[in-house]
Coordinates of C-alpha atoms in Angstrom, one line a residue:
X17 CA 33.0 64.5 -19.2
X18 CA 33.0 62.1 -16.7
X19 CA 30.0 59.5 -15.2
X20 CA 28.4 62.4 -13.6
X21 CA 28.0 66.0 -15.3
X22 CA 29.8 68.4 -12.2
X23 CA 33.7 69.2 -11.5
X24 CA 33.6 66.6 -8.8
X25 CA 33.9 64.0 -10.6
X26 CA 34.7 65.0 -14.1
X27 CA 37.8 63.1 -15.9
X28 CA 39.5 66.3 -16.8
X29 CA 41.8 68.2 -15.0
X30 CA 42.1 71.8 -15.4
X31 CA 45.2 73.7 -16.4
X32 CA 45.7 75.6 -13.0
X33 CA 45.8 72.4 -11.8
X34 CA 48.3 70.5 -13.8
X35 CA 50.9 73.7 -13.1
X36 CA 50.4 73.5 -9.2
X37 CA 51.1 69.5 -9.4
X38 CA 53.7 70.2 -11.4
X39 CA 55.8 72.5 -9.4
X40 CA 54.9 70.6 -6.2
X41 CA 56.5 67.2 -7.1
X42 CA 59.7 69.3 -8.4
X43 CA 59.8 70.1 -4.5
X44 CA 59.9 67.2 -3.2
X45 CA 60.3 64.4 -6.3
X46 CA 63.8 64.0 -5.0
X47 CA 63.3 63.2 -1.4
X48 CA 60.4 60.9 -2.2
X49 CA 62.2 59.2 -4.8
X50 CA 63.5 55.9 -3.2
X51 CA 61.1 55.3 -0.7
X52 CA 57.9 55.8 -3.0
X53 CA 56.0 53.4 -5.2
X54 CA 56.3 54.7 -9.0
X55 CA 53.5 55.5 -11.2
X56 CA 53.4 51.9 -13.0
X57 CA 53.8 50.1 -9.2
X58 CA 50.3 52.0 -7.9
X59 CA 48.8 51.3 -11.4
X60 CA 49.4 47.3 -11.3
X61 CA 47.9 47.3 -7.3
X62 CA 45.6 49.2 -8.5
X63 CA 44.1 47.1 -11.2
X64 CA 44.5 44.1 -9.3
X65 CA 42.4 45.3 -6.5
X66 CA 40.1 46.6 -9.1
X67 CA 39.7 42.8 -10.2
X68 CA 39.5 41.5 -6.9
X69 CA 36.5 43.6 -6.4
X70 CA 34.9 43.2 -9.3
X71 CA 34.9 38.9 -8.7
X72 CA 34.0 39.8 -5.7
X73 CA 30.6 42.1 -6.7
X74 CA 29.9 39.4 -9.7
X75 CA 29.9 36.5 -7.0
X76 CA 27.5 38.9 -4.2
X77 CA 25.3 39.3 -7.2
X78 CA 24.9 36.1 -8.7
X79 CA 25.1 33.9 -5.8
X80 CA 27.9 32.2 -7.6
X81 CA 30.7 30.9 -5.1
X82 CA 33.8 32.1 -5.7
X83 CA 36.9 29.4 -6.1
X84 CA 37.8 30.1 -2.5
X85 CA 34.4 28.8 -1.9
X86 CA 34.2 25.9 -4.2
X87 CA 37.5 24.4 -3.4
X88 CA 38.8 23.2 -0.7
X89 CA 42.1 22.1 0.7
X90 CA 42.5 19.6 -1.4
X91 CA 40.4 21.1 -4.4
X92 CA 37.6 19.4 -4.0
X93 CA 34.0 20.9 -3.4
X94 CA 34.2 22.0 0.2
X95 CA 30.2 22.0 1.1
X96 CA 27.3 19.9 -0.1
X97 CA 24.9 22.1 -1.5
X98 CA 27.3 24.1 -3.8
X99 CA 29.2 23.6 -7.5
X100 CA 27.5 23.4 -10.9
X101 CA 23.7 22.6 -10.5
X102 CA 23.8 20.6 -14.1
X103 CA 26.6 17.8 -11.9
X104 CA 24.2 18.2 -8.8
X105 CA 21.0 17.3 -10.6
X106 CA 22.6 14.3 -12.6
X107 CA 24.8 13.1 -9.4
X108 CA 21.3 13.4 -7.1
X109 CA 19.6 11.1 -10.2
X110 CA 22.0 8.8 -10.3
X111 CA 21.5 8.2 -6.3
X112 CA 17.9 8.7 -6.6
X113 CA 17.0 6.7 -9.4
X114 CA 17.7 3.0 -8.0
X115 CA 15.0 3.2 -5.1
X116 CA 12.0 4.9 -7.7
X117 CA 10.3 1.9 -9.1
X118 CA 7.6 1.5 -11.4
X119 CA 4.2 -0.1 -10.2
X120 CA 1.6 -1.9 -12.6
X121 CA -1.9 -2.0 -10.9
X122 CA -3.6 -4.9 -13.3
X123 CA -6.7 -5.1 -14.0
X124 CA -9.2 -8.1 -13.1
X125 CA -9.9 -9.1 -17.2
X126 CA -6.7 -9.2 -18.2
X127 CA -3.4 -9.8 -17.3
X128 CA -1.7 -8.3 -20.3
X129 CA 0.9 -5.5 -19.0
X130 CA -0.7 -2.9 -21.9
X131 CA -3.8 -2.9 -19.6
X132 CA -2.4 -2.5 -16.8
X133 CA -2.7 1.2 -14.9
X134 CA 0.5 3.0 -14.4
X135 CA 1.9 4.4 -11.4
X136 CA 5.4 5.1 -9.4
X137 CA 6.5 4.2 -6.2
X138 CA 9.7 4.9 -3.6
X139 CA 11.2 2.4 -1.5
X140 CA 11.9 3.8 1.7
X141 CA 12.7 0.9 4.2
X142 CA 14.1 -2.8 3.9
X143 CA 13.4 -4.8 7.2
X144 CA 13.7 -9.0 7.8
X145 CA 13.4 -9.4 3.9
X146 CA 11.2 -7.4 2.6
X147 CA 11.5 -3.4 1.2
X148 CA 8.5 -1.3 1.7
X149 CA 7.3 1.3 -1.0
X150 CA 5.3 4.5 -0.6
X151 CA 2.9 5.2 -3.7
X152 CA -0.6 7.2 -4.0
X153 CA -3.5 5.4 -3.1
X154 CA -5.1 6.4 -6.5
X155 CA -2.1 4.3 -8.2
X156 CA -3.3 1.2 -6.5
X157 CA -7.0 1.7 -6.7
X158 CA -8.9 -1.7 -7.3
X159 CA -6.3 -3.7 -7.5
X160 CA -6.6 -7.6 -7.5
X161 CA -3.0 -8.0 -8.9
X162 CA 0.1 -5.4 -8.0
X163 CA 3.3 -5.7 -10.2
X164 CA 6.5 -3.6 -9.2
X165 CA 9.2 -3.1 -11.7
X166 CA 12.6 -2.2 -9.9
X167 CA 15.3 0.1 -11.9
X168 CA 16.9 -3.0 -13.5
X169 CA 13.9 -4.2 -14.8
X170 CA 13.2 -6.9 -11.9
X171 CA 9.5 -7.7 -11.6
X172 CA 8.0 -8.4 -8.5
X173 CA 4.7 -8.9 -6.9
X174 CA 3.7 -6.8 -4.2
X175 CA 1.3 -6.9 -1.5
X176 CA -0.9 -4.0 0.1
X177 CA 0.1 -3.0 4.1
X178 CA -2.2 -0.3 4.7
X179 CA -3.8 2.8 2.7
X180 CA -5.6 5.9 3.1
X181 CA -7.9 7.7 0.2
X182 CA -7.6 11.1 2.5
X183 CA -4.3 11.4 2.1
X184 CA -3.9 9.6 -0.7
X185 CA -1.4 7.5 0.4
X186 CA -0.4 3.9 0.3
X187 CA 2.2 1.7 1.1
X188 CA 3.9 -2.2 -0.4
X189 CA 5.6 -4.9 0.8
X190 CA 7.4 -6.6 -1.7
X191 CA 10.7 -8.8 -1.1
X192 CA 13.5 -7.6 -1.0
X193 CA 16.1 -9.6 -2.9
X194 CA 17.9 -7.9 -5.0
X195 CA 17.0 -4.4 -3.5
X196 CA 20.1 -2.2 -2.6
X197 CA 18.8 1.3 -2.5
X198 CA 16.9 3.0 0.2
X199 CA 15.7 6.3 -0.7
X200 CA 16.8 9.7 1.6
X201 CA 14.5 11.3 3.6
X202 CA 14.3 15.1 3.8
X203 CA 12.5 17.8 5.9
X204 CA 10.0 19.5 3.5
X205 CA 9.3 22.5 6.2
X206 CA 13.0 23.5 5.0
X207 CA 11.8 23.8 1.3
X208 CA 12.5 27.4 0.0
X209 CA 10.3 28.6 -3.3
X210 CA 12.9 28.9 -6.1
X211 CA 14.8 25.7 -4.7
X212 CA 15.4 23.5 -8.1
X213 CA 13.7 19.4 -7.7
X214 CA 13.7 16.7 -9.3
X215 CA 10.9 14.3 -9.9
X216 CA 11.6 11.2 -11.0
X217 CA 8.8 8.3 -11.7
X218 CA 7.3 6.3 -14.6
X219 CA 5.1 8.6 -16.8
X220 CA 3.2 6.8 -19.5
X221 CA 5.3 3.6 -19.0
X222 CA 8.4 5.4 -19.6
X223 CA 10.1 4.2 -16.2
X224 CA 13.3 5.6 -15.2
X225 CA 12.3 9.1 -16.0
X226 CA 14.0 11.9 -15.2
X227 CA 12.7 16.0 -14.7
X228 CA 13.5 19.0 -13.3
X229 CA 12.2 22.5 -12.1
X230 CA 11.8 24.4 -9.4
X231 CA 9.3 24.7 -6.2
X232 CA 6.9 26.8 -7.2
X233 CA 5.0 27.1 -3.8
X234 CA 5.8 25.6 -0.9
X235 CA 2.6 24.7 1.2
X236 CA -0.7 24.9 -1.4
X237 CA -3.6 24.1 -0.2
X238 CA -5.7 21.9 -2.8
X239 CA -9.6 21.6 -3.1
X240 CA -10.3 18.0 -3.6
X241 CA -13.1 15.3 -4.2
X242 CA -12.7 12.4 -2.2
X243 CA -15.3 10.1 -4.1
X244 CA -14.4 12.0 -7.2
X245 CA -18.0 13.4 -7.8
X246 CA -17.1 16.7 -8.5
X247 CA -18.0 18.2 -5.0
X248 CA -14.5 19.4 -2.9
X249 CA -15.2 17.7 0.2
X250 CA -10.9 18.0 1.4
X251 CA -8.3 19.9 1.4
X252 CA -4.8 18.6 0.6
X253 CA -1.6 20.6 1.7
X254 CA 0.6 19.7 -1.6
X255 CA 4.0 21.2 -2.8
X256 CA 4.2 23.6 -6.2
X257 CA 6.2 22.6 -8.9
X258 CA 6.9 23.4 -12.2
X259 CA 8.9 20.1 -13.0
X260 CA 7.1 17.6 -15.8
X261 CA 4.6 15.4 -13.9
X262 CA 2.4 13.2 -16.2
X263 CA 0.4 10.3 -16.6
X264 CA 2.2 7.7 -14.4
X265 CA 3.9 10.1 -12.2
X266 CA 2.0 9.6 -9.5
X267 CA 3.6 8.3 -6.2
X268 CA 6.8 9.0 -7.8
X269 CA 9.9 10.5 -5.9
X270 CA 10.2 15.0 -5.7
X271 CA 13.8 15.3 -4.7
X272 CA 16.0 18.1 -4.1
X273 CA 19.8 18.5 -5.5
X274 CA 20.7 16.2 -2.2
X275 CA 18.9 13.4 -3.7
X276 CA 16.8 13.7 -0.5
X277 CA 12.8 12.9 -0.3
X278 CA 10.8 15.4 -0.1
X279 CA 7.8 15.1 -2.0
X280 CA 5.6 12.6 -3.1
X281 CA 3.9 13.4 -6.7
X282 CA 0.5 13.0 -7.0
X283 CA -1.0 15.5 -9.4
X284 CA -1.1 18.1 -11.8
X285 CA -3.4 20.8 -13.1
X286 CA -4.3 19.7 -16.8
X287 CA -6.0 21.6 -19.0
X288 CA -6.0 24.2 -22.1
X289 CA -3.5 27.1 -21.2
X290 CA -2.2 25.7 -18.1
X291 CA 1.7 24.5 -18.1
X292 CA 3.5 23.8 -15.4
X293 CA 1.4 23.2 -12.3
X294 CA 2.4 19.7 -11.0
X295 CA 1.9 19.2 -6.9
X296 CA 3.7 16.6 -4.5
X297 CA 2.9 15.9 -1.0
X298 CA 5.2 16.9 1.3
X299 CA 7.4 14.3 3.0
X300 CA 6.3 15.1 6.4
X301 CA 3.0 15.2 6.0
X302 CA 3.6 11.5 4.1
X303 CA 5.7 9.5 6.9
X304 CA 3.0 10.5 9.8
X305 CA 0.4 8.5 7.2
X306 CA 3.1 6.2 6.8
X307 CA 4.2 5.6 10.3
X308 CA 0.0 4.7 10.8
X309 CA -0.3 2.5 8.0
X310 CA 2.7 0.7 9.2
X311 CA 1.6 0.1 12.5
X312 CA -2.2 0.0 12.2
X313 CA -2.7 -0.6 8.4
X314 CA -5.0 2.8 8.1
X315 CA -4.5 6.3 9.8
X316 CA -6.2 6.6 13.4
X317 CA -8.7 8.5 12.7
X318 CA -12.5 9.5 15.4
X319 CA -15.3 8.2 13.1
X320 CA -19.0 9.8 13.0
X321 CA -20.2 7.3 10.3
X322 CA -22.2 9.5 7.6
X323 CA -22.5 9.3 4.2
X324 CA -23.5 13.1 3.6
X325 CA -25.1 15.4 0.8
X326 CA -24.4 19.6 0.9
X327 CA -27.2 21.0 1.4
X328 CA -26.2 24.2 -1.4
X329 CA -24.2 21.5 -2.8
X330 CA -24.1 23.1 -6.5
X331 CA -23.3 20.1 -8.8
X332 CA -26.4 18.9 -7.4
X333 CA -29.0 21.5 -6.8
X334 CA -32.0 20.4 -4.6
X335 CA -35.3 20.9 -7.0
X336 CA -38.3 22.4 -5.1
X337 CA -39.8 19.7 -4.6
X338 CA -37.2 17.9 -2.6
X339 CA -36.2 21.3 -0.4
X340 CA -40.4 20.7 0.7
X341 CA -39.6 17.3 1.4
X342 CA -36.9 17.8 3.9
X343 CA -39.8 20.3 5.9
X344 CA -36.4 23.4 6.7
X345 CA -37.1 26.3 7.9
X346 CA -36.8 28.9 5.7
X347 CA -33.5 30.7 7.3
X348 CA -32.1 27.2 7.3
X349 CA -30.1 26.6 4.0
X350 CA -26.6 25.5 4.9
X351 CA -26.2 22.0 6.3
X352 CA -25.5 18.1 5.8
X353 CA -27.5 15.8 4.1
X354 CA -27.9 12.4 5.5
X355 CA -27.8 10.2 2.9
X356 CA -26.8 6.8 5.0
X357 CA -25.8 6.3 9.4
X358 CA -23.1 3.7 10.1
X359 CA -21.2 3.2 13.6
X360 CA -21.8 5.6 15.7
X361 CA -24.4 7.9 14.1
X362 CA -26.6 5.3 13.2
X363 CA -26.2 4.1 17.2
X364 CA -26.8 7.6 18.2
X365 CA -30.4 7.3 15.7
X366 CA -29.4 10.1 13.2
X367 CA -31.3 8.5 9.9
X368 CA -31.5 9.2 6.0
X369 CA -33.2 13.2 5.6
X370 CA -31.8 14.3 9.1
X371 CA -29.9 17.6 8.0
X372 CA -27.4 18.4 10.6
X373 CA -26.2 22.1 11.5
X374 CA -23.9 22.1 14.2
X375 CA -21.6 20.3 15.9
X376 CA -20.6 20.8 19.3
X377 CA -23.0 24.1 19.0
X378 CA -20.7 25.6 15.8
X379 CA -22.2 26.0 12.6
X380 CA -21.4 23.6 10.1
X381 CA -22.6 23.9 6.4
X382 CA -20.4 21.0 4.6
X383 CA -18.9 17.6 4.6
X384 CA -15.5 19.3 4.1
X385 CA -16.4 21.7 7.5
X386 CA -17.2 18.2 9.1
X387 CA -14.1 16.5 8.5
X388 CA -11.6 19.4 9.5
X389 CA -13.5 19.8 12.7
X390 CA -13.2 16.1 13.2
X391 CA -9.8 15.1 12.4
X392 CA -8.3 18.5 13.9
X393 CA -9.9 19.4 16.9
X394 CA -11.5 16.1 17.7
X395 CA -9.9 12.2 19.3
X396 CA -11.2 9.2 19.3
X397 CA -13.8 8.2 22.2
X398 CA -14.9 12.2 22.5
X399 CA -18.1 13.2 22.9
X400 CA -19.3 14.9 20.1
X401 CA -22.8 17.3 20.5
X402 CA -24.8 17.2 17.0
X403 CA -27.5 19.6 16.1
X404 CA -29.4 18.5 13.3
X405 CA -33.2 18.8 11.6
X406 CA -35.8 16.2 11.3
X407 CA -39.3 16.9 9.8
X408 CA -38.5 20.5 10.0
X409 CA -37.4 20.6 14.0
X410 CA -34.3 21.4 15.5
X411 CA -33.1 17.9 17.5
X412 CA -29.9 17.0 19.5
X413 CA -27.9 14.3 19.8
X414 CA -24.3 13.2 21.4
X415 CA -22.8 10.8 19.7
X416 CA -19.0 9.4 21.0
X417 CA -16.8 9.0 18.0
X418 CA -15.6 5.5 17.4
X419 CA -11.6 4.5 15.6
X420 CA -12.3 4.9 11.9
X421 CA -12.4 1.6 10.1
X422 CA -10.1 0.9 7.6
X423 CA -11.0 1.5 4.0
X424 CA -11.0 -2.3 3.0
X425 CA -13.8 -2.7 6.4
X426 CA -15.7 0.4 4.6
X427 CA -15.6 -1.7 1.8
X428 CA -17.0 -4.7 3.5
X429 CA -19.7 -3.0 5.6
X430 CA -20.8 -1.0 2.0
X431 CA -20.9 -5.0 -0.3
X432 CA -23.2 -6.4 2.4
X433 CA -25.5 -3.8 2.2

């Protein structure tokens, strides 16, 4: 019986059959002869075709490239991007690896290198003597005294250009003697889910280190708290991945198999049950921050000024007591708190109490609506229409947003107070 249980294409062949073959080639066996192929001739094209077909199927449904593929003229690999992915990730570390450096953020008591916080960095440009490194903003948080380790275990001291806490990213001067490798930069809008990365940075002191996995999502958008007080008051568009990022990590290199750029590594998703969920910044999204910190030392950002509380904020429910205080209407219960006015909503009078509602006439009911509607639809020197509540009356106020100061003048204006 053959694959399929009907005469068409059963194996066997019936007796009738065999007879009427049979006496036709005694007919005409002797004419055909000479100029036909015999029986082992058909049988050796045949299974060679057979093979041919079969490489080719296996290849279609594997994605493996066949030899034609791999080799060319003169046997080497004939396009980047193909051969065995083991030689592509160790030949893209080996490129990689001399431009990830490690970064030591010391602290103020003590200068011992144990105390130190650890964090990763990618040099990305040498210019008149000095290289300049990209790293999170988190890596270099407080810092009085920056130490960079290169590859080969060259210490440096680095100095701070320009950072941003929104973006959470930073970048270093340091000089560059010594300093050979200059990372790739890729395009992180060509990133496919399934592509394999590598991250490479300096997890729990370990520098040098090396993992892989694959992108897991390409464009995630993250929930985040800015002044890290449990409240989400951002959103950061991050890259998925399933390759080891720990302790350390952060503002390390996420490259692919090209040993191109594309990610910057910044976080991961820690707790009980959860394994690989590790996120990167794309590389896009981390040169326009980079091109304004460069230039300006900050990101040009419009400015309102508020220090704000959620009104339904629920890590910090309002008691009774203090909902009476602010004198709201009762259909009122979304808005900002006003906690403190700088710039140019102190100069436009909004003061600590004031809960504000809308802006340019659409609601608003967070700090995170605030800033989206600001840095996306807003520019600096706009006109900006606030609605807000004061002793339980709806007031309005236009306020011109001013060029956001940068976070070491925040940091000034908030010591003198």
């Amino acid at each position: 019986m053959g694959l399929f249980d009907d005469d068409f294409y059963s194996t066997k062949v019936s007796r009738r059959q065999l007879r009427r073959s049979s006496d036709s080639a005694q007919r005409w066996q002797g004419n055909n002869r000479r100029n036909g192929w015999s029986t082992l001739q058909i049988s050796l094209v045949s299974s060679i075709l057979s093979a041919v077909v079969a490489v080719l199927l296996f290849s279609l449904i594997t994605g493996l490239p066949s030899a034609s593929n791999r080799a060319g003229a003169n046997g080497n690999a004939a396009a980047l991007g193909e051969g065995d992915p083991f030689d592509r990730i160790s030949t893209a570390a080996a490129k990689v690896a001399p431009a990830v450096v490690s970064i030591l953020n010391h602290s103020e008591l003590s200068d011992d290198p144990k105390q130190a916080a650890l964090g990763s960095g990618v040099i990305y440009k040498k210019d008149k003597g000095k290289a300049y490194i990209i790293t999170n903003t988190h890596v270099i948080s407080g810092a009085d005294n920056l130490e960079v380790v290169t590859s080969d275990g060259d210490s440096r001291k680095a100095t701070v250009i320009g950072q941003d806490s929104i973006n959470d990213i930073a970048v270093l001067e340091v000089d560059d003697k010594g300093i050979n490798s200059v990372i790739d930069l890729g395009d992180s809008k060509k990133l496919r889910p399934g592509e394999t990365v590598i991250a490479v940075g300096n997890p729990l002191g370990l520098g040098g280190t090396l993992t892989s996995g694959i992108v897991s999502y390409t464009s995630r958008l993250i929930p985040i708290s800015l002044s890290q007080d449990g409240v989400y008051d951002w959103e950061q568009e991050v890259i998925q991945t399933d390759a080891a990022i720990n302790e350390g990590n952060s503002g390390g290199a996420l490259v692919d198999l090209n040993g191109r750029l594309i990610g910057i590594n910044t976080m991961k998703i820690a707790d009980t049950g959860v394994e690989g969920l590790g996120f990167a910044i794309p590389v896009n999204e981390v040169m326009k921050t980079v091109d304004d910190l460069m230039l300006y030392g900050k990101v040009v950002r419009p400015y309102l000024g508020v220090y704000s509380l959620d009104l339904n904020n629920p890590y910090a429910e309002m008691t009774e007591e203090q909902r009476t205080d602010l004198k709201l209407p009762s259909h009122v219960t979304e808005g900002i708190i006003v906690l403190e006015a700088h710039g140019p909503a102190k100069d436009a009078g909004l003061k600590l109490n004031d809960v504000i509602t809308q802006l340019d006439k659409q609601p608003i009911s967070s700090t995170l609506e605030l800033r989206r509607y600001m840095y996306e639809d807003k520019k600096i020197g706009e006109d900006m229409e606030i609605t807000f509540y004061r002793d339980g009356k709806p007031q309005t106020v236009t306020v011109k947003l001013a060029d956001k100061p940068s976070e070491a003048e925040l940091d000034a204006e908030v010591e003198e107070k």
